[in-house]
Structure formats: C-alpha cells, structure tokens
C-alpha cells in the first residue's frame, strides 16, 4: 500500500544546461548547501545556485540560477565531483586525475595539486585525522587491486596508505578506518589500518552494477543478490532486515526513515522501519540518484530533479486517515530522531489518541484500551 512520502520537483531543465546542444549529457552531480555542480560529457563543470521557494499553499519549487561554467580543457567526460566545503574546494575526477578547483570560481588551485591514477573516489565522512582543514579521500587506483588513501588540503595532497585487495575493486565507501568494497565476485569490509578483512556476501559485478553506500556511523547499504538492498555494519553483520528492490537497481539514497532506489523505469521508496515498499514514482531514463545532506537528487542525461519529502506528521495523518494504524505508529516512533523531544511527545500522544479512536470504532476494544492508556 502506498504512502505519499516524496514529491518529484524539477530543479534544472534541459534548456538551462545545454540549450539546443543535444549532444551534451550530465555525467555527475554534487550539491553542497545551495550550490549545485554538474559535470558533463564534454568536459564542462556548471555551477548553479538552488533557491527553494514555498508557496502559500505549501507547494515547494526550486529556482536554479546559473553562476558560471568552466571547460577543463580535455576531450574526456567529467566523471565525478565532490565538494570539500571546509576547504572551499571541489574535487573533480576527469581522465583518471583528481584536480582541486575553487568552489566559487572553478579555477584550479595555483599549486596544481592533483591525484593521478584514480578510477573512482570517495570522501571519508567519518575522518580519522581530526584535522578540520583536510579531507580524507579514498581512490580505487588504476594499479590493479589497489586502494589508496590520501589527505587533501587546500593546496596540496598527501598519500597516507596503499592497500592491496584480494580481487579487483569496482566500488568503495569509507567510514573511519573501514572500507566497504565491492570486488569482482563479492563484497568485503577491510580495515585499512590493521589490514584485517571480512567477507560479506557474494556478488557478480560483471552482471550488475554494485552499490556500496555509507548510510551512517559504521553502517553501509549494498545491492545484494536477488534484488535485495542489504545493510551491513563494519563488524560484518546486519542489524536490519533487507529491502526488496528490483533486479536492476542503478542507484540508492537514504532519507530517513526511507531508502530510495532508482532503476530503469521507477524510483521506489522503502521504509527502513518495516522494510515495506511505500511509494513508486515513474521515472524514465534516470541514471543518477544521490543524497546530499538530506537532499535527494535524481537526474537523467539532460535534467536534474529533487525528491522533496513530505512532512512526517502529514504522512502519519494520511496513514491514520486510511486506518493504517500499525504503519502510522511505526512511522511515528521512527520520527523520534527527526523531531525535538518536547514536540515529539506532544505529537506522539495525539497520534496514540487518534489511533485509539480508530481501533475503538472498529470494535477492537483491547487494542484501543492499550492505545488510550
């Protein structure tokens, strides 16, 4: 049964980005606060400012204002972008090289600092160095079966560690000293400090695109076999039941309490609280789905959209209105971490009362009595 958890809102339309140049495709996106960066297949970076507007009726729209665009001088696509806002730097992967550019004017840093030989890279969101003026970057190296860790400062980079893996890695997420890796035939957790590794479960990267995503402290979300979205901790165990995706998931994102997944035709929304599928949004030709500081962004080759979550209180009221008491209570309990304590207690009492009246009207007196209590 469905819940209206998200609305799909247009952010950057095709004309704003490429005009009538149909050969231009979006390769990657990054969002940091109001700053939206787009990397394209013709080696350009575009910078937009996103302004969120709420109408009197509560309808949310986004106005994107183009700031500037920059050609990187190569005939290769910009394959990844990551913002390091503390350094006002954008890390740009193009032609196996990560370049540092200024987030405002998109000019490369004067020292020319760069990381060469990167297939893909990610940032450590739970850094171990403790230095606020540095970001920790993990790359899958062009050297076979090699992962490298770097410290990136405002105008220089420094290699920290090189780790060898049992098979060729094709995707990575980092939390502290722990790497969650998709190898050719399986997922593993590897502590790059101690070198200790732990197998998670088998997976064939030749058949499907692996997904490895850090979703919280010491916890990852992975695309498992049989179309399952699997949760794994750094200890190699799962503290949550898996969610049932389609077989061909392209990307996944987290917007608590929901896991959002993208495949060839749909965006699906599953609850982490009861693992049920709550919403399906038709979405053709999507190839990017990512979350940035709680903002879920989805893109086709030509345009960018934002998945705007409906307020949890509204979702709970909708569930109660359709007499789905159990789901409403599960969602209300899960909302605790998103709502200030005093406000939550007032809201939760009211929900229990409403749920009690619904059960009472259905002649479920014992259940109603418990809720009224």
XYZ file of C-alpha atoms in Angstrom:
373
model
C 0.000 0.000 0.000
C 1.305 3.408 -0.886
C 2.244 6.433 1.180
C 2.965 9.799 -0.356
C 6.442 10.243 1.106
C 8.091 12.323 -1.665
C 7.227 14.678 -4.488
C 9.417 14.934 -7.577
C 10.251 18.588 -8.327
C 12.219 19.883 -11.325
C 15.434 21.752 -10.443
C 17.466 22.212 -13.656
C 15.768 21.796 -17.015
C 17.496 20.793 -20.226
C 17.387 24.271 -21.813
C 19.127 25.872 -18.811
C 22.047 23.492 -19.065
C 22.558 22.802 -22.745
C 20.162 24.962 -24.755
C 19.742 23.168 -28.083
C 23.061 21.247 -27.848
C 21.605 17.756 -27.673
C 25.000 16.057 -27.604
C 25.628 17.308 -24.032
C 24.912 14.754 -21.283
C 25.008 15.020 -17.493
C 27.691 12.655 -16.131
C 27.734 13.544 -12.420
C 26.320 15.964 -9.850
C 27.319 17.381 -6.485
C 25.241 19.513 -4.124
C 26.585 21.466 -1.157
C 24.120 23.771 0.593
C 22.572 25.847 -2.202
C 25.415 25.082 -4.606
C 24.680 22.543 -7.327
C 27.545 21.405 -9.572
C 27.050 19.407 -12.762
C 29.807 17.630 -14.711
C 29.152 16.868 -18.388
C 30.424 14.511 -21.088
C 32.070 17.407 -22.996
C 34.385 18.241 -20.060
C 32.482 21.184 -18.572
C 31.522 21.941 -14.965
C 28.379 24.027 -14.419
C 27.654 25.824 -11.142
C 24.055 26.696 -10.201
C 22.559 28.272 -7.086
C 19.396 26.465 -5.978
C 16.729 28.562 -4.311
C 13.882 26.729 -2.580
C 10.538 28.529 -2.666
C 7.400 27.583 -0.708
C 4.034 28.926 -1.897
C 1.247 29.943 0.492
C -0.400 26.594 -0.311
C 2.788 24.843 0.844
C 3.938 23.846 -2.659
C 7.730 23.654 -2.976
C 9.541 24.735 -6.164
C 13.215 25.272 -6.967
C 14.687 28.151 -8.931
C 18.163 27.409 -10.293
C 20.366 30.358 -11.228
C 23.408 29.630 -13.359
C 26.572 31.138 -11.867
C 29.230 30.071 -14.353
C 30.586 27.164 -16.346
C 34.165 26.068 -16.891
C 35.824 23.965 -19.583
C 38.532 21.674 -18.182
C 40.445 21.510 -21.443
C 40.207 17.772 -22.127
C 38.153 15.741 -24.556
C 37.003 13.470 -21.700
C 33.835 13.463 -19.553
C 33.861 14.826 -16.001
C 33.134 11.547 -14.218
C 32.869 12.582 -10.535
C 32.532 15.712 -8.404
C 32.843 16.011 -4.607
C 32.711 19.209 -2.553
C 35.006 19.835 0.402
C 33.233 22.909 1.757
C 35.626 23.398 4.708
C 38.405 23.968 2.150
C 36.134 25.724 -0.406
C 37.385 23.128 -2.864
C 35.684 20.954 -5.443
C 37.415 17.654 -6.232
C 36.989 16.854 -9.919
C 37.727 13.454 -11.477
C 38.404 13.596 -15.200
C 40.636 11.323 -17.291
C 41.789 9.335 -14.189
C 43.050 12.513 -12.485
C 41.510 14.302 -9.478
C 42.016 18.070 -9.716
C 41.322 20.584 -6.941
C 39.336 23.629 -8.067
C 37.926 26.612 -6.207
C 34.217 26.089 -5.386
C 33.369 29.697 -6.272
C 35.264 30.494 -9.479
C 36.052 26.882 -10.571
C 39.729 27.805 -11.121
C 42.319 25.089 -10.391
C 44.421 25.673 -7.248
C 47.610 27.621 -8.101
C 49.918 24.861 -6.805
C 48.476 22.464 -9.378
C 47.930 19.806 -6.667
C 46.264 16.687 -8.069
C 45.880 12.945 -7.581
C 46.763 10.850 -10.615
C 45.689 7.319 -11.469
C 42.173 7.289 -9.959
C 39.404 5.128 -11.427
C 36.848 6.405 -8.902
C 36.997 8.071 -5.478
C 35.006 8.849 -2.346
C 35.399 11.016 0.762
C 35.640 9.690 4.316
C 32.659 11.274 6.111
C 33.920 9.920 9.448
C 37.556 11.084 9.163
C 40.305 9.697 11.374
C 42.845 12.546 11.159
C 40.897 15.071 13.272
C 42.249 17.933 11.123
C 39.325 20.227 10.152
C 41.359 21.694 7.261
C 41.813 18.427 5.448
C 39.568 15.854 3.795
C 40.369 12.159 3.557
C 39.993 10.750 0.070
C 39.916 7.078 -0.873
C 40.585 6.150 -4.505
C 40.385 2.945 -6.481
C 43.696 3.121 -8.278
C 44.422 2.341 -11.929
C 47.032 -0.055 -10.498
C 45.371 -3.458 -10.344
C 43.800 -4.499 -7.000
C 44.919 -1.319 -5.249
C 43.182 1.205 -2.988
C 44.944 4.419 -1.942
C 44.121 6.814 0.907
C 45.036 10.499 0.620
C 44.823 13.581 2.807
C 43.751 16.569 0.726
C 44.492 20.074 1.983
C 43.594 23.438 0.456
C 46.503 23.388 -1.987
C 48.306 20.053 -1.583
C 47.678 16.320 -1.399
C 49.498 13.665 0.597
C 49.294 9.887 0.235
C 48.674 8.130 3.565
C 48.230 4.472 2.750
C 48.190 1.995 -0.112
C 46.181 -1.196 0.390
C 46.068 -4.287 -1.819
C 42.789 -6.186 -2.256
C 42.224 -9.901 -2.979
C 40.313 -9.082 -6.211
C 39.864 -6.016 -8.385
C 37.699 -3.434 -6.507
C 34.959 -1.682 -8.500
C 33.145 0.386 -5.819
C 34.052 1.674 -2.368
C 32.576 3.520 0.631
C 34.545 4.606 3.716
C 33.798 5.017 7.413
C 36.761 5.802 9.671
C 39.377 3.082 9.053
C 36.814 0.766 7.437
C 36.444 0.315 3.693
C 33.335 -1.383 2.339
C 34.363 -2.750 -1.047
C 32.602 -4.316 -3.989
C 35.148 -6.679 -5.544
C 34.683 -8.715 -8.723
C 32.763 -11.560 -7.041
C 31.927 -10.368 -3.504
C 31.550 -7.542 -1.016
C 34.054 -7.236 1.836
C 34.816 -4.979 4.814
C 38.509 -4.075 5.086
C 40.181 -2.195 7.931
C 42.944 -0.314 6.100
C 44.746 0.410 9.379
C 45.085 -3.216 10.537
C 44.711 -4.949 7.149
C 42.019 -7.267 8.578
C 39.258 -8.065 6.092
C 35.906 -9.777 6.377
C 33.786 -11.297 3.604
C 30.166 -10.130 3.489
C 28.365 -11.988 0.673
C 28.945 -12.961 -2.962
C 28.026 -10.659 -5.810
C 28.813 -10.704 -9.525
C 29.932 -7.269 -10.694
C 30.009 -8.447 -14.332
C 26.245 -8.941 -14.326
C 25.082 -5.910 -12.339
C 26.315 -2.575 -11.121
C 27.347 -2.877 -7.464
C 26.085 -0.299 -4.978
C 28.105 0.489 -1.859
C 26.817 3.364 0.233
C 27.684 4.584 3.718
C 24.377 5.344 5.457
C 25.570 6.150 8.972
C 28.311 5.537 11.502
C 29.824 2.107 10.776
C 26.900 1.045 8.555
C 26.588 0.532 4.798
C 23.845 -0.221 2.265
C 24.691 -2.666 -0.538
C 22.970 -4.022 -3.641
C 22.845 -7.729 -2.825
C 21.916 -10.794 -4.853
C 18.288 -11.411 -5.818
C 17.436 -7.708 -5.931
C 17.907 -7.200 -2.195
C 19.100 -3.985 -0.584
C 21.280 -5.334 2.247
C 22.502 -3.467 5.325
C 25.902 -4.321 6.802
C 27.898 -2.972 9.741
C 31.697 -2.796 9.902
C 31.547 -5.992 12.009
C 30.075 -7.787 9.007
C 26.599 -8.244 10.488
C 23.194 -6.867 9.514
C 21.087 -5.150 12.167
C 18.176 -4.519 9.815
C 16.126 -6.738 7.530
C 16.860 -6.230 3.803
C 14.569 -4.294 1.458
C 13.298 -5.898 -1.779
C 14.463 -3.902 -4.803
C 14.087 -4.713 -8.466
C 16.911 -6.739 -10.054
C 18.378 -3.794 -11.942
C 18.861 -1.020 -9.380
C 21.136 1.758 -10.655
C 21.459 3.894 -7.531
C 20.291 4.197 -3.931
C 19.959 7.018 -1.417
C 18.930 7.443 2.199
C 16.440 9.964 3.551
C 15.483 8.671 6.994
C 13.309 6.706 7.521
C 13.327 5.826 3.816
C 15.666 4.092 1.399
C 15.143 5.375 -2.130
C 16.214 3.304 -5.156
C 16.366 4.037 -8.879
C 16.012 1.507 -11.697
C 15.340 1.798 -15.463
C 11.712 2.836 -15.033
C 10.929 3.781 -11.430
C 12.020 5.447 -8.231
C 10.954 3.202 -5.337
C 10.702 4.181 -1.684
C 11.081 1.579 1.101
C 10.790 2.169 4.840
C 13.798 1.198 6.968
C 11.366 0.739 9.876
C 9.256 -2.097 8.430
C 11.035 -2.792 5.080
C 7.760 -2.283 3.173
C 7.631 -0.535 -0.192
C 5.765 2.718 0.419
C 5.838 4.625 -2.866
C 6.614 4.156 -6.553
C 7.294 7.112 -8.860
C 7.552 6.502 -12.622
C 10.916 7.895 -13.807
C 12.343 7.003 -17.207
C 15.992 7.378 -18.302
C 17.254 8.146 -14.803
C 20.942 7.358 -14.279
C 21.934 9.249 -11.106
C 20.358 9.081 -7.635
C 22.257 10.561 -4.693
C 21.574 12.192 -1.343
C 23.393 15.310 -0.210
C 22.960 16.456 3.416
C 19.430 15.008 3.414
C 18.540 16.326 -0.059
C 17.775 13.526 -2.543
C 18.632 14.401 -6.150
C 17.869 12.355 -9.237
C 18.988 13.073 -12.800
C 18.547 11.914 -16.371
C 21.183 12.644 -19.015
C 19.532 16.008 -19.624
C 17.830 17.319 -16.461
C 18.026 17.373 -12.646
C 15.163 16.818 -10.182
C 14.822 16.913 -6.391
C 12.786 14.432 -4.348
C 11.125 16.609 -1.731
C 9.997 14.683 1.387
C 6.521 15.448 2.707
C 6.495 16.349 6.432
C 6.429 13.172 8.560
C 3.416 14.457 10.510
C 1.462 14.779 7.241
C 2.468 11.223 6.255
C 1.344 9.891 9.665
C -2.004 11.700 9.389
C -2.531 10.253 5.881
C -1.919 6.741 7.249
C -4.372 7.292 10.106
C -6.945 8.680 7.657
C -6.760 5.391 5.728
C -6.974 3.414 9.030
C -3.422 2.037 8.701
C -2.834 2.323 12.431
C 0.140 -0.051 12.759
C 2.103 1.678 9.963
C 1.283 5.108 11.394
C 2.605 4.089 14.831
C 5.781 2.577 13.359
C 6.439 5.775 11.387
C 5.647 7.955 14.421
C 8.160 6.033 16.584
C 10.757 6.265 13.805
C 10.203 10.041 13.550
C 11.582 10.457 17.086
C 15.120 11.119 15.873
C 13.957 13.866 13.457
C 11.763 15.877 15.851
C 12.716 17.781 19.050
C 11.850 15.778 22.202
C 9.087 18.025 23.631
C 7.400 18.448 20.250
C 7.642 14.703 19.629
C 5.981 13.810 22.950
C 3.005 16.116 22.279
C 2.673 14.787 18.717
C 3.020 11.127 19.767
C 0.328 11.427 22.483
C -2.068 12.912 19.934
C -1.308 10.121 17.423
C -1.879 7.402 20.063
C -5.198 9.012 20.895
C -6.282 9.171 17.233
C -5.157 5.567 16.695
C -7.141 4.546 19.794
C -10.343 6.066 18.416
C -9.820 4.303 15.066
C -9.394 0.915 16.808
C -12.390 1.683 19.039
C -14.582 2.426 16.006
C -13.503 -0.927 14.540
C -14.632 -2.632 17.772
C -11.047 -3.613 18.643
C -11.545 -2.638 22.265
C -8.450 -4.248 23.815
C -6.115 -2.577 21.288
C -7.943 0.734 21.743
C -7.649 0.448 25.525
C -3.850 -0.026 25.272
C -3.520 2.992 22.989
C -5.694 5.190 25.247
C -3.538 4.132 28.206
